[in-house]
mmCIF file as gemmi writes it, N, C-alpha and C atoms, coordinates in Angstrom:
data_model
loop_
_atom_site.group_PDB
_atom_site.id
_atom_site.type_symbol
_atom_site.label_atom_id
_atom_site.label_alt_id
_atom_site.label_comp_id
_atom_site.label_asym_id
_atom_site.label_entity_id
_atom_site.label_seq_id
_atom_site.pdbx_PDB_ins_code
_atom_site.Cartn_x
_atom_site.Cartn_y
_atom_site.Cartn_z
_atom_site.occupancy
_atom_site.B_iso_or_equiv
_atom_site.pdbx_formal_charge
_atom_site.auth_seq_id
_atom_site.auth_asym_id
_atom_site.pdbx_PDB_model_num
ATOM 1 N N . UNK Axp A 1 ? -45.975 3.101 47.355 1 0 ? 1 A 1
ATOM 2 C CA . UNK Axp A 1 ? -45.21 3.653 48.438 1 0 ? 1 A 1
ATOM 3 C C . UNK Axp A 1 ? -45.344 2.687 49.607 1 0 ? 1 A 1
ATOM 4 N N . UNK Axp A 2 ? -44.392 2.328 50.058 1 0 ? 2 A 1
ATOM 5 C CA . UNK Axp A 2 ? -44.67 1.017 51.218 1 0 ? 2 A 1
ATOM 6 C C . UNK Axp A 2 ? -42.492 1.477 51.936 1 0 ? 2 A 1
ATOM 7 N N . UNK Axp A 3 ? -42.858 2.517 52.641 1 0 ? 3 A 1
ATOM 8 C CA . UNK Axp A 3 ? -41.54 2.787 53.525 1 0 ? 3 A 1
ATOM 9 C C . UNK Axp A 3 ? -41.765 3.096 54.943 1 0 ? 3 A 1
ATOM 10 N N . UNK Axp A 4 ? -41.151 4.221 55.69 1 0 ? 4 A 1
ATOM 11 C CA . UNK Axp A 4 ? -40.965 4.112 56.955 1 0 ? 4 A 1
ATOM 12 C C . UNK Axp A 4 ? -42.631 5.064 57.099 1 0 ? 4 A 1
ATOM 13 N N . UNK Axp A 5 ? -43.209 4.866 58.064 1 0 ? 5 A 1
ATOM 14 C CA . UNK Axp A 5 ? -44.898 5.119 58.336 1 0 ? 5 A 1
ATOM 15 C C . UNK Axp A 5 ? -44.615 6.247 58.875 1 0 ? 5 A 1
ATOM 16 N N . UNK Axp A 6 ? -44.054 7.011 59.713 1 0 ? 6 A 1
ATOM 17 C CA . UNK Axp A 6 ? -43.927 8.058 60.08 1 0 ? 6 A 1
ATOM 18 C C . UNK Axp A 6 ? -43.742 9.16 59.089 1 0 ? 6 A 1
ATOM 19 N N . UNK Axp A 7 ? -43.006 8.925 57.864 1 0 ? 7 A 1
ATOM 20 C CA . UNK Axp A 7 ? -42.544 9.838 57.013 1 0 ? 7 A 1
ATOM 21 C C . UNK Axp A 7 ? -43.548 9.67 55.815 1 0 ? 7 A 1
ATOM 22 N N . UNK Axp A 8 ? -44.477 8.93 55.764 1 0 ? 8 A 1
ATOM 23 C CA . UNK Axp A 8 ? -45.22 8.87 54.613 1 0 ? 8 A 1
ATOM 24 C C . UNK Axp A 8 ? -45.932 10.24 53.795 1 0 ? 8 A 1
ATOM 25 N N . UNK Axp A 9 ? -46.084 11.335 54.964 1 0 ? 9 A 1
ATOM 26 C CA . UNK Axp A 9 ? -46.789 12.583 54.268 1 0 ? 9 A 1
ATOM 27 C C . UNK Axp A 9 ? -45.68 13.167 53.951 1 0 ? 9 A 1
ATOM 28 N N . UNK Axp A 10 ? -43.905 13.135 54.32 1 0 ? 10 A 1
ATOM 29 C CA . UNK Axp A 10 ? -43.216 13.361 53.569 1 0 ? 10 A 1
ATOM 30 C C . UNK Axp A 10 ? -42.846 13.046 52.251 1 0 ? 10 A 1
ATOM 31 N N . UNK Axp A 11 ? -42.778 11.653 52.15 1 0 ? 11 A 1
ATOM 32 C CA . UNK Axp A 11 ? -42.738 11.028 50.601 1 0 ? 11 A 1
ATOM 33 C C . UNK Axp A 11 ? -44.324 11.34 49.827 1 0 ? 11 A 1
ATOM 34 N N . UNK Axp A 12 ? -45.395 11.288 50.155 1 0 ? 12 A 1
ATOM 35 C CA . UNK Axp A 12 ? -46.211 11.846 49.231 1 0 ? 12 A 1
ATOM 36 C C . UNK Axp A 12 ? -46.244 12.975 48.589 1 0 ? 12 A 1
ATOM 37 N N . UNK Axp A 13 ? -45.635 14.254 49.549 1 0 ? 13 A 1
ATOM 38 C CA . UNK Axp A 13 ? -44.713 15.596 49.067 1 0 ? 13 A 1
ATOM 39 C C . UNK Axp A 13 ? -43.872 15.566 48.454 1 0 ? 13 A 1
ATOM 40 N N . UNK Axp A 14 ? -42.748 14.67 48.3 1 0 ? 14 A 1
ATOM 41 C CA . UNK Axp A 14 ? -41.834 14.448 47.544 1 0 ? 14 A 1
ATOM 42 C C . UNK Axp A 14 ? -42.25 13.877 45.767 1 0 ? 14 A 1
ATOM 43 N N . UNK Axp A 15 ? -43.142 12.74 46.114 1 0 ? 15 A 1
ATOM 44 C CA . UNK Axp A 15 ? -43.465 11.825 44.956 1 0 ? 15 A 1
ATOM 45 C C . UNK Axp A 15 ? -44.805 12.241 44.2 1 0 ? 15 A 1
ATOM 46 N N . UNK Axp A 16 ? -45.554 12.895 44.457 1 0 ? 16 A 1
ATOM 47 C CA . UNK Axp A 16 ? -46.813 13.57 43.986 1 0 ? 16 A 1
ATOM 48 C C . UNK Axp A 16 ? -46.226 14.943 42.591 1 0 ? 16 A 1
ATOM 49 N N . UNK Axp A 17 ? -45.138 15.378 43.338 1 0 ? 17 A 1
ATOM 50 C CA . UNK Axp A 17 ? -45.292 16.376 42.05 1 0 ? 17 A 1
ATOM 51 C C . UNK Axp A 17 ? -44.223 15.866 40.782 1 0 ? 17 A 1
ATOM 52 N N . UNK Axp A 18 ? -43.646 14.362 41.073 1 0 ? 18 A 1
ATOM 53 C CA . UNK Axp A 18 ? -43.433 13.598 40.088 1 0 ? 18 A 1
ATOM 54 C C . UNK Axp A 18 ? -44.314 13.048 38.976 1 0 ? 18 A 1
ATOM 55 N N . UNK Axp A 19 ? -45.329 12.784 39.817 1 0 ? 19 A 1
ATOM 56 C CA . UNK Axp A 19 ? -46.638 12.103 38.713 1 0 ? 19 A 1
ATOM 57 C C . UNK Axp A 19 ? -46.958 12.739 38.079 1 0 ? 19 A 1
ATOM 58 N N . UNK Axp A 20 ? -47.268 12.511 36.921 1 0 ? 20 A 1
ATOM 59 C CA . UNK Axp A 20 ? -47.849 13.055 35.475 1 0 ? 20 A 1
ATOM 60 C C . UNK Axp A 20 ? -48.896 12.935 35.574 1 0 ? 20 A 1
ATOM 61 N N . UNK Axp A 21 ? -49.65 14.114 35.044 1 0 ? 21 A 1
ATOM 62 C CA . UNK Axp A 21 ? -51.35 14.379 35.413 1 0 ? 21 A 1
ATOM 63 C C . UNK Axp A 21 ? -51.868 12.679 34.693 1 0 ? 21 A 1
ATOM 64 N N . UNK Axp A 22 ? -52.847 12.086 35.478 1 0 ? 22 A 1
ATOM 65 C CA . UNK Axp A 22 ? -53.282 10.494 34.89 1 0 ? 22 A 1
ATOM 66 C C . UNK Axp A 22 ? -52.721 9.859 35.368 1 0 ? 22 A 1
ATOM 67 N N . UNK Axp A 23 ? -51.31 10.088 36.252 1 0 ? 23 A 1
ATOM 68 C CA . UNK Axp A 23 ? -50.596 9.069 36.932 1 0 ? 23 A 1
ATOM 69 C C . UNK Axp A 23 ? -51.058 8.271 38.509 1 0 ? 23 A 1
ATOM 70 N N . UNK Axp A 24 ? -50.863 7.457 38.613 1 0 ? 24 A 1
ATOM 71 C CA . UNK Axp A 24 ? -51.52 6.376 39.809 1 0 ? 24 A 1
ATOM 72 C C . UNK Axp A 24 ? -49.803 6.667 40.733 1 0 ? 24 A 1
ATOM 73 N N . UNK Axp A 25 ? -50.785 6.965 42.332 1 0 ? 25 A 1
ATOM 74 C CA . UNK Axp A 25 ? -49.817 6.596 42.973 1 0 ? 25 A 1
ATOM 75 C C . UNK Axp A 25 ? -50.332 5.585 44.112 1 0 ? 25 A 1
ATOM 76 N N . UNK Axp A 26 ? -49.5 4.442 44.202 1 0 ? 26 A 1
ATOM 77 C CA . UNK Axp A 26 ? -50.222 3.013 44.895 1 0 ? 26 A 1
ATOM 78 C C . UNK Axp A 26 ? -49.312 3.242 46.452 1 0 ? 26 A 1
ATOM 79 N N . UNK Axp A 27 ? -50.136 3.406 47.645 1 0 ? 27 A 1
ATOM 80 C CA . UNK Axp A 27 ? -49.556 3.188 48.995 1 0 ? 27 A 1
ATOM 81 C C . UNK Axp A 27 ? -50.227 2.125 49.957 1 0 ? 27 A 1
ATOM 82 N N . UNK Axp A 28 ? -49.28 1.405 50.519 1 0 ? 28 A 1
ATOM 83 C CA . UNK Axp A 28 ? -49.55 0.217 51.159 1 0 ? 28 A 1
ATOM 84 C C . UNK Axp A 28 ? -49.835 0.736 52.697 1 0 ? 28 A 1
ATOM 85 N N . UNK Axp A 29 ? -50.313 -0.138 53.213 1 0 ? 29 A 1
ATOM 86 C CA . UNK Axp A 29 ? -50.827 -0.141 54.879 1 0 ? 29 A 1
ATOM 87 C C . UNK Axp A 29 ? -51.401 0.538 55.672 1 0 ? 29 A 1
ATOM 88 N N . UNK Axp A 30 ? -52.44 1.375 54.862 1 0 ? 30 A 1
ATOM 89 C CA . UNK Axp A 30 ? -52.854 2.388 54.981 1 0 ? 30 A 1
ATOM 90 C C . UNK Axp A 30 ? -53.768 2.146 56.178 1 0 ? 30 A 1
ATOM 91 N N . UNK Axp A 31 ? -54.427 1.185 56.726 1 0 ? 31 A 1
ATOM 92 C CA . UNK Axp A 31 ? -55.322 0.689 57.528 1 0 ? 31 A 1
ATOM 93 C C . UNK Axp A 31 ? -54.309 -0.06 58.469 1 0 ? 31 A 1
ATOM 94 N N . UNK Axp A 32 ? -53.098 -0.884 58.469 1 0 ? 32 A 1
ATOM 95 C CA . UNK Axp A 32 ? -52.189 -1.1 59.592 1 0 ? 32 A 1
ATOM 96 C C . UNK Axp A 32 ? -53.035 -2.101 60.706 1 0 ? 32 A 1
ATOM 97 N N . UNK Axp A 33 ? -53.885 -3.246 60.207 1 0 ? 33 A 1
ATOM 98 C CA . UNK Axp A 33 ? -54.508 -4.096 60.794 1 0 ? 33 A 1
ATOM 99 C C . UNK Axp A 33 ? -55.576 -3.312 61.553 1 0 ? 33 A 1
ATOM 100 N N . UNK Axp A 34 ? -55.734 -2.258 61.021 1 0 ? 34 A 1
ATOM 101 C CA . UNK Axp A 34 ? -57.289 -1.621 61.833 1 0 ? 34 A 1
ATOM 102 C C . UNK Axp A 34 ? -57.185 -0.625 63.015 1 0 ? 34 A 1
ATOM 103 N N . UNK Axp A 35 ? -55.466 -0.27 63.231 1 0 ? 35 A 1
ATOM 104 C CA . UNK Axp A 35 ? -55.217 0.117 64.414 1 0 ? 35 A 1
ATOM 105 C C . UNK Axp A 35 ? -55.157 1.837 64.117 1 0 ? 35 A 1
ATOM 106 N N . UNK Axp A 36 ? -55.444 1.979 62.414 1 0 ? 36 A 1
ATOM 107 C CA . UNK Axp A 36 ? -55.762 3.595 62.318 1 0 ? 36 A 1
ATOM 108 C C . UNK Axp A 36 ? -56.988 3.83 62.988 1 0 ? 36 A 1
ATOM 109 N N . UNK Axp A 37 ? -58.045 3.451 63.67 1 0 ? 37 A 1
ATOM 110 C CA . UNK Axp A 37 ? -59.237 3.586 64.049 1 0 ? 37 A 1
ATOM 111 C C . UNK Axp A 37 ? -59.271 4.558 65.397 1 0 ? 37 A 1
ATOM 112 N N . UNK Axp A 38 ? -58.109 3.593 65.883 1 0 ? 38 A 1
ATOM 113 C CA . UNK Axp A 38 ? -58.126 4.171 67.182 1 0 ? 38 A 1
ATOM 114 C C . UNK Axp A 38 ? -56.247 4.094 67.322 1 0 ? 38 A 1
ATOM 115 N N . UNK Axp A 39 ? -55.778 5.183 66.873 1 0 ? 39 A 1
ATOM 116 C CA . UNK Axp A 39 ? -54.128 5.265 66.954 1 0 ? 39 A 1
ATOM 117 C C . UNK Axp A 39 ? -53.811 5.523 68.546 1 0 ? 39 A 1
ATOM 118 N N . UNK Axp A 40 ? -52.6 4.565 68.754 1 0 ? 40 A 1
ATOM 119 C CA . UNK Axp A 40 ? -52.269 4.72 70.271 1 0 ? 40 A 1
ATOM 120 C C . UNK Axp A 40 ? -50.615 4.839 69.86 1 0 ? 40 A 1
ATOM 121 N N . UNK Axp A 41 ? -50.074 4.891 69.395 1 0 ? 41 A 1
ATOM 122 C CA . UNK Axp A 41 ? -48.1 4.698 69.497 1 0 ? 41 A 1
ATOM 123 C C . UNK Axp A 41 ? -48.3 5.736 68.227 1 0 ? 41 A 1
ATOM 124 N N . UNK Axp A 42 ? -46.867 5.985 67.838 1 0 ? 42 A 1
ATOM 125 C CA . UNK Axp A 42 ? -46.393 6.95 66.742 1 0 ? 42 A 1
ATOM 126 C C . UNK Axp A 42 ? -46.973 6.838 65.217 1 0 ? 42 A 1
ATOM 127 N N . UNK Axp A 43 ? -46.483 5.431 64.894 1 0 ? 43 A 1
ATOM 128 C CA . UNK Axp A 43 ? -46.618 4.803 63.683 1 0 ? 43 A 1
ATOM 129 C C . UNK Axp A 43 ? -47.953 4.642 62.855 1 0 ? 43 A 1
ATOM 130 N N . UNK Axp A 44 ? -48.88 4.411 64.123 1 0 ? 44 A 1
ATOM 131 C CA . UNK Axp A 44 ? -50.307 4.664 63.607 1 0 ? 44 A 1
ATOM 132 C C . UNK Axp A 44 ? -50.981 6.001 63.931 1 0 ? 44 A 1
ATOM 133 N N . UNK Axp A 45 ? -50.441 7.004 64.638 1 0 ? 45 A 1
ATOM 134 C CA . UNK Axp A 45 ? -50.79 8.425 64.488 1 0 ? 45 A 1
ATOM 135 C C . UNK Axp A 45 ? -50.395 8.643 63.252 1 0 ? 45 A 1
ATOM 136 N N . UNK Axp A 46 ? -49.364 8.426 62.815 1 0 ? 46 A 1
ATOM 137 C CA . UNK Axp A 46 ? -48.666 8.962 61.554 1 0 ? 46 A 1
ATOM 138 C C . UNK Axp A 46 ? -49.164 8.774 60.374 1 0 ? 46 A 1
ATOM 139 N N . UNK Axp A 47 ? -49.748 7.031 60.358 1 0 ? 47 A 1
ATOM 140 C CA . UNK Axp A 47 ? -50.883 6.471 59.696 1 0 ? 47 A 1
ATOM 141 C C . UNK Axp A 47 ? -51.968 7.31 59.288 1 0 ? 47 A 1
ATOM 142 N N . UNK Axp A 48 ? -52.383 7.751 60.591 1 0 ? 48 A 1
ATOM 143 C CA . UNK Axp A 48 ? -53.86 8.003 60.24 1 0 ? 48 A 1
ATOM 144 C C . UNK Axp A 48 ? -53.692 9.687 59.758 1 0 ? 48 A 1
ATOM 145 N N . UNK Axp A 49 ? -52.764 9.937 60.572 1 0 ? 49 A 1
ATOM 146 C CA . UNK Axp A 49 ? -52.449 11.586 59.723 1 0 ? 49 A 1
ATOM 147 C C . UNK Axp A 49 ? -52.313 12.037 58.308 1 0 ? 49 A 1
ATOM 148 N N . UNK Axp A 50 ? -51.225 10.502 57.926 1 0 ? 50 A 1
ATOM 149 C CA . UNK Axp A 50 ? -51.517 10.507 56.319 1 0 ? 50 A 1
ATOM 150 C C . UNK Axp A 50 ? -52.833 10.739 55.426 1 0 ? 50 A 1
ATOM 151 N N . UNK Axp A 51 ? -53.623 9.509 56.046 1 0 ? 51 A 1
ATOM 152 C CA . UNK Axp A 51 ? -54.507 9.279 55.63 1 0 ? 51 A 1
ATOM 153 C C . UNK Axp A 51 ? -55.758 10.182 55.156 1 0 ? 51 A 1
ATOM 154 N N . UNK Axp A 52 ? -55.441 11.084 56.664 1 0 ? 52 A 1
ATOM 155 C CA . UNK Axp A 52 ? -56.236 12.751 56.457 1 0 ? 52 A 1
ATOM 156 C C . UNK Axp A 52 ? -55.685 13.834 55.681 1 0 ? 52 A 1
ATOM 157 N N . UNK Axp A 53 ? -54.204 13.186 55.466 1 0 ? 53 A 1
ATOM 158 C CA . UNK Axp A 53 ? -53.656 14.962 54.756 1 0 ? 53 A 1
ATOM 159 C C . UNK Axp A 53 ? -54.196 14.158 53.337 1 0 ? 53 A 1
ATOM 160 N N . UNK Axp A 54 ? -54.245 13.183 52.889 1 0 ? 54 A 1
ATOM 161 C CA . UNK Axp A 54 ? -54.384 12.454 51.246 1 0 ? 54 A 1
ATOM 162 C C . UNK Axp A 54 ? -55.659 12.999 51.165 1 0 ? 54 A 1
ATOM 163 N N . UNK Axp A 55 ? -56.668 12.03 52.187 1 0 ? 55 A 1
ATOM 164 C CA . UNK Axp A 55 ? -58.114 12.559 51.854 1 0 ? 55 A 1
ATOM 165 C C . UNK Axp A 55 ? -58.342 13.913 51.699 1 0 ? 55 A 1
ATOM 166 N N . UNK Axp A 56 ? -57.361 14.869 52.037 1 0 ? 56 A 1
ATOM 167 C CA . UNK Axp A 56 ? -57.81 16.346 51.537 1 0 ? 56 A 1
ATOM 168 C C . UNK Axp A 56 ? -57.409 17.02 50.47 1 0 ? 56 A 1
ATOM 169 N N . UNK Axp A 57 ? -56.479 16.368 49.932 1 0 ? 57 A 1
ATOM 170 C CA . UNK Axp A 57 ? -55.409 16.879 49.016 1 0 ? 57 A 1
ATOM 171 C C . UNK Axp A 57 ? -56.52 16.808 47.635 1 0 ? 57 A 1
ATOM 172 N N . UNK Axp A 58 ? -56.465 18.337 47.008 1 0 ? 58 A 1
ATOM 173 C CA . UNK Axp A 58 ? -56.951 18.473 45.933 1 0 ? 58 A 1
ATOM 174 C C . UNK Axp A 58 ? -56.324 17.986 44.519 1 0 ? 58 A 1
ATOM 175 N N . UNK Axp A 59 ? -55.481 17.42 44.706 1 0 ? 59 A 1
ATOM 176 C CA . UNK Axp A 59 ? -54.457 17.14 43.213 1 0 ? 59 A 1
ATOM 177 C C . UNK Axp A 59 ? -54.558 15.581 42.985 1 0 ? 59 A 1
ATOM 178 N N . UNK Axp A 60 ? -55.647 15.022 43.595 1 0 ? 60 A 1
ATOM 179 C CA . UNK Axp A 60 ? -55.662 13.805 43.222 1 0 ? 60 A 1
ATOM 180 C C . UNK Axp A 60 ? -57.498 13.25 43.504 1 0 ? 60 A 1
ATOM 181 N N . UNK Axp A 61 ? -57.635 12.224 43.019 1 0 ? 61 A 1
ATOM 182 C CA . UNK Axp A 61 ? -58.903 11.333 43.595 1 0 ? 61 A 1
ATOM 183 C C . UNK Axp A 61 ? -58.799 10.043 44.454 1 0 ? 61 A 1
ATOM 184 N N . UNK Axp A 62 ? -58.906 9.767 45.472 1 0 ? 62 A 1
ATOM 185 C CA . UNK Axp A 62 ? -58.484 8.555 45.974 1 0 ? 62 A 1
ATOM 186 C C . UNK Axp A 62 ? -59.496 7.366 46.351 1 0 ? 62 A 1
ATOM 187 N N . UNK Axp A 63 ? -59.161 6.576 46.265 1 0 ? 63 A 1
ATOM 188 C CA . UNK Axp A 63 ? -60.057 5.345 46.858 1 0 ? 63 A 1
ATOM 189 C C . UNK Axp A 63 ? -58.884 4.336 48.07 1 0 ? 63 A 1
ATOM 190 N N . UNK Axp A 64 ? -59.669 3.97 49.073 1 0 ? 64 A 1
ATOM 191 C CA . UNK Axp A 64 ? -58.451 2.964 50.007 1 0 ? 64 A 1
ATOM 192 C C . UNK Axp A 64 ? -59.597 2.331 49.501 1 0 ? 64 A 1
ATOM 193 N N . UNK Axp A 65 ? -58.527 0.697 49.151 1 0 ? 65 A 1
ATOM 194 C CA . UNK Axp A 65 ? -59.337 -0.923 49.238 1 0 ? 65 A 1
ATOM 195 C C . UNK Axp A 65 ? -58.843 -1.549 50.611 1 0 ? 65 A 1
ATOM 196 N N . UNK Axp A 66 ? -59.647 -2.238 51.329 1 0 ? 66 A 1
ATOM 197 C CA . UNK Axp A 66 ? -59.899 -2.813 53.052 1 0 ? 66 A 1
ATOM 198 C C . UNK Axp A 66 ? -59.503 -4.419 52.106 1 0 ? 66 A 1
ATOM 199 N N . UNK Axp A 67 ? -58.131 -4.461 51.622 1 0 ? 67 A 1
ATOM 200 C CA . UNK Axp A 67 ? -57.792 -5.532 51.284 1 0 ? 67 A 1
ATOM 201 C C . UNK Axp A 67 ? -56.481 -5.476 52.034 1 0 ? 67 A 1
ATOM 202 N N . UNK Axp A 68 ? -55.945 -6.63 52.725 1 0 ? 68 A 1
ATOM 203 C CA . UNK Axp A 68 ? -54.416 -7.284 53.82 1 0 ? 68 A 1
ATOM 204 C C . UNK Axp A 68 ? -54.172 -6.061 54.293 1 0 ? 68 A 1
ATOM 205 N N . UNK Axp A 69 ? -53.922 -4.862 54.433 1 0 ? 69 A 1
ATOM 206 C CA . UNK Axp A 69 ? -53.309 -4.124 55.19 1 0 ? 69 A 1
ATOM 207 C C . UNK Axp A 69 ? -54.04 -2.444 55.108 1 0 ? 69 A 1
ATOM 208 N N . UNK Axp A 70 ? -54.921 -2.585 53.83 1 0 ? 70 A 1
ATOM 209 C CA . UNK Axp A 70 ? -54.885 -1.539 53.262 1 0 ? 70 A 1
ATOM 210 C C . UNK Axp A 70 ? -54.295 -0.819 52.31 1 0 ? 70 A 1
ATOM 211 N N . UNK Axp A 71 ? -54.773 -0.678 51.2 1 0 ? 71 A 1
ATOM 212 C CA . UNK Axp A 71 ? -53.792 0.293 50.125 1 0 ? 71 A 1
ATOM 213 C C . UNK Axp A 71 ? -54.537 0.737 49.29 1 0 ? 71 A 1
ATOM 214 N N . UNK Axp A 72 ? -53.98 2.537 49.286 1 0 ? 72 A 1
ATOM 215 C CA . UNK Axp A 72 ? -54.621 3.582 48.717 1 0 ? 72 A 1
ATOM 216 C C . UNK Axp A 72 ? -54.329 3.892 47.336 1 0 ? 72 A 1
ATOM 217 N N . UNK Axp A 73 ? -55.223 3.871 46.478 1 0 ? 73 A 1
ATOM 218 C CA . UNK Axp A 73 ? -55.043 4.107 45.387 1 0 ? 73 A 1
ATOM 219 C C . UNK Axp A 73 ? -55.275 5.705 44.821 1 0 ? 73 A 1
ATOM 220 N N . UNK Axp A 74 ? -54.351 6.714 44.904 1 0 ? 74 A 1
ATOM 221 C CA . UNK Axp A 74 ? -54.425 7.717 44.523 1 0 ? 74 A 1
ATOM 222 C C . UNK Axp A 74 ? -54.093 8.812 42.455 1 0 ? 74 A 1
ATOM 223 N N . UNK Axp A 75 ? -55.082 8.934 42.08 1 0 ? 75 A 1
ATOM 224 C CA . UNK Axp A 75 ? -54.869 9.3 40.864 1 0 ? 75 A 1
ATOM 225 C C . UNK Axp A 75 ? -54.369 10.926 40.577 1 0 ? 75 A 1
ATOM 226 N N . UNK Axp A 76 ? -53.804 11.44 40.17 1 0 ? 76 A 1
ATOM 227 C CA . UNK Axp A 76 ? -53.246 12.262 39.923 1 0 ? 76 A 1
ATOM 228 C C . UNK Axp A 76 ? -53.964 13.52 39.179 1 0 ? 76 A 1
ATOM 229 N N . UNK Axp A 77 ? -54.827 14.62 39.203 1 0 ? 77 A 1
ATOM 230 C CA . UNK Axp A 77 ? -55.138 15.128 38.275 1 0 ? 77 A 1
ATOM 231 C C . UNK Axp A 77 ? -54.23 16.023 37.04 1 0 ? 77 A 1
């Protein structure tokens, strides 16, 4: 998933109940050069909001790798 940052907890709603239990869902920029830390403009509120609705979401296991931008690797149960 690598689209518009604001809408990302929309497309994970959308694309999550596509995946087949075992299925990988791969999202890019999840870290946004580090500026989820401390969000100041829209794009990285939105960021980091994602980031908290994923980390809670029971229908998957996730790991973020702190590799170029960030990207979350979410598995599907």
């Amino acid at each position: 998933m690598d689209a518009d940052k604001v809408n990302y907890i929309n497309y994970w709603e959308l694309c999550l109940p596509k995946i087949r239990s075992g299925g990988l869902l791969v999202i890019d920029n999840v870290l946004w050069s580090g500026s989820v830390l401390n969000p100041e403009d829209e794009t990285e509120r939105a960021i980091d909001e994602f980031n908290k609705h994923v980390y809670s979401d029971k229908r998957v296991e996730v790991v973020m790798l702190p590799i170029r931008d960030g990207v979350t690797l979410a598995w599907k149960f």
